């Protein structure tokens, strides 16, 4: 190698690396080590789980990185010294380990590794009968119906014509999978989109699993390529009626009601390594994920007419020198994601909050965070809000303190015009006059939690509040909002 140093003893050169790699191993030894480690033959399952716990801000864990080669995910690590470079990768889907040692440094290593990985994953001899679900097209992200007709991509991984296969599918893993018997003619290496019979789901977050069996009536040639998984939120119940405040402080991500892209490494992730306030934030790892578009969706929100809602959030971002393709968009939908309107859109040249850096960006001070606010006053009813990050392979973008609030909507200055609410304070019931018949009245607490939803059958209308604890509440209607006091 042109970078090799031959003017000092090599023993000295390699022992100076210390714990970063002061061991000499062959490629065979490294492959055997990774196989033994990930097979559970070296450390306990709990310790292995800690090693595999990767922080999304860097894709880095305890001596391992997430590794993505086209459609294959794995764990890997690079290493280099004077005149040498090494790469080792474990693929949990196939259970294979790849190791390559090179007598050069920083010169064409990716160009050499890539074709070999393509051979490993895509050019190995095919089994005669081998099928699989290579992608779930639906459901994923958001659905707004209790029923969904799943749509998946069926791939013939085998070397012979595929004429029949069983497709198994289920929501969660506690149900008995439904089975769809597919028949047709699918050539070797070809794909087809298959729409499955409808299934029913409930409100909230779900996993959808789909896999194949008995291609051409015989056992699968390989089993690792049978299954695909997606996650989604079904908005079949009540939307969130009031304020939302999310600081991403919980280690569980995404928060309840929020959704990210389907089952993929290329998505937003929660991190405890940076925050505007609290202990955590959410990050899009542009430094690593390359060119991609990833979505983070808030829970379905209900905006009552006459209120003055607004969306606010904090963000931090630094550019990678020479790369200006990153951008952040905030979108809103009033038809459950069928169409979207833009609330906020900035590219990296407009949104950087810290100086450019060649390193992976981590905000270190509160001064590196900016706050954006967008009015939602022109929207009513159930809405979805989406944070879409478009990566140009630049640097990391962080979000924190996402809020939907009604800063002026609960004040008496913006209260119900020409509408009377009495008595106020009240103990058992209140009377509301001045509203049109068949109007909707909502009563929520100060956190935004909906406690009562009622239609006015006449004018004036009487509302029973005797079950509410003592306190201050917000009454919302088509004509505005008002504070009421229960005594």
mmCIF file of C-alpha atoms in Angstrom, residues 1 3 28 38 56 62 64 140 144 162 171 181 206 234 244 250 265 285 302 384 396 408 416 456 462 474 476:
data_model
loop_
_atom_site.group_PDB
_atom_site.id
_atom_site.type_symbol
_atom_site.label_atom_id
_atom_site.label_comp_id
_atom_site.label_asym_id
_atom_site.label_seq_id
_atom_site.Cartn_x
_atom_site.Cartn_y
_atom_site.Cartn_z
ATOM 1 C CA UNK A 1 0.000 0.000 0.000
ATOM 2 C CA UNK A 3 0.248 4.412 2.953
ATOM 3 C CA UNK A 28 -11.574 -17.056 8.577
ATOM 4 C CA UNK A 38 -24.330 -13.821 17.180
ATOM 5 C CA UNK A 56 -30.121 5.985 15.743
ATOM 6 C CA UNK A 62 -21.094 -1.341 21.616
ATOM 7 C CA UNK A 64 -21.048 -2.565 16.193
ATOM 8 C CA UNK A 140 -48.294 0.662 6.827
ATOM 9 C CA UNK A 144 -58.429 5.286 8.905
ATOM 10 C CA UNK A 162 -43.856 -20.702 -9.530
ATOM 11 C CA UNK A 171 -52.124 -8.630 12.542
ATOM 12 C CA UNK A 181 -53.851 -19.762 -1.882
ATOM 13 C CA UNK A 206 -50.229 -2.768 15.125
ATOM 14 C CA UNK A 234 -55.300 2.436 12.779
ATOM 15 C CA UNK A 244 -50.389 17.506 22.421
ATOM 16 C CA UNK A 250 -39.134 7.972 26.878
ATOM 17 C CA UNK A 265 -33.592 1.118 9.315
ATOM 18 C CA UNK A 285 -29.467 10.316 10.541
ATOM 19 C CA UNK A 302 -59.268 16.942 16.331
ATOM 20 C CA UNK A 384 -52.851 14.378 10.478
ATOM 21 C CA UNK A 396 -28.087 14.835 11.331
ATOM 22 C CA UNK A 408 -55.451 32.015 22.882
ATOM 23 C CA UNK A 416 -68.146 32.076 22.927
ATOM 24 C CA UNK A 456 -77.396 19.978 21.464
ATOM 25 C CA UNK A 462 -78.567 21.316 29.401
ATOM 26 C CA UNK A 474 -62.645 23.871 28.605
ATOM 27 C CA UNK A 476 -65.599 23.953 22.930
#
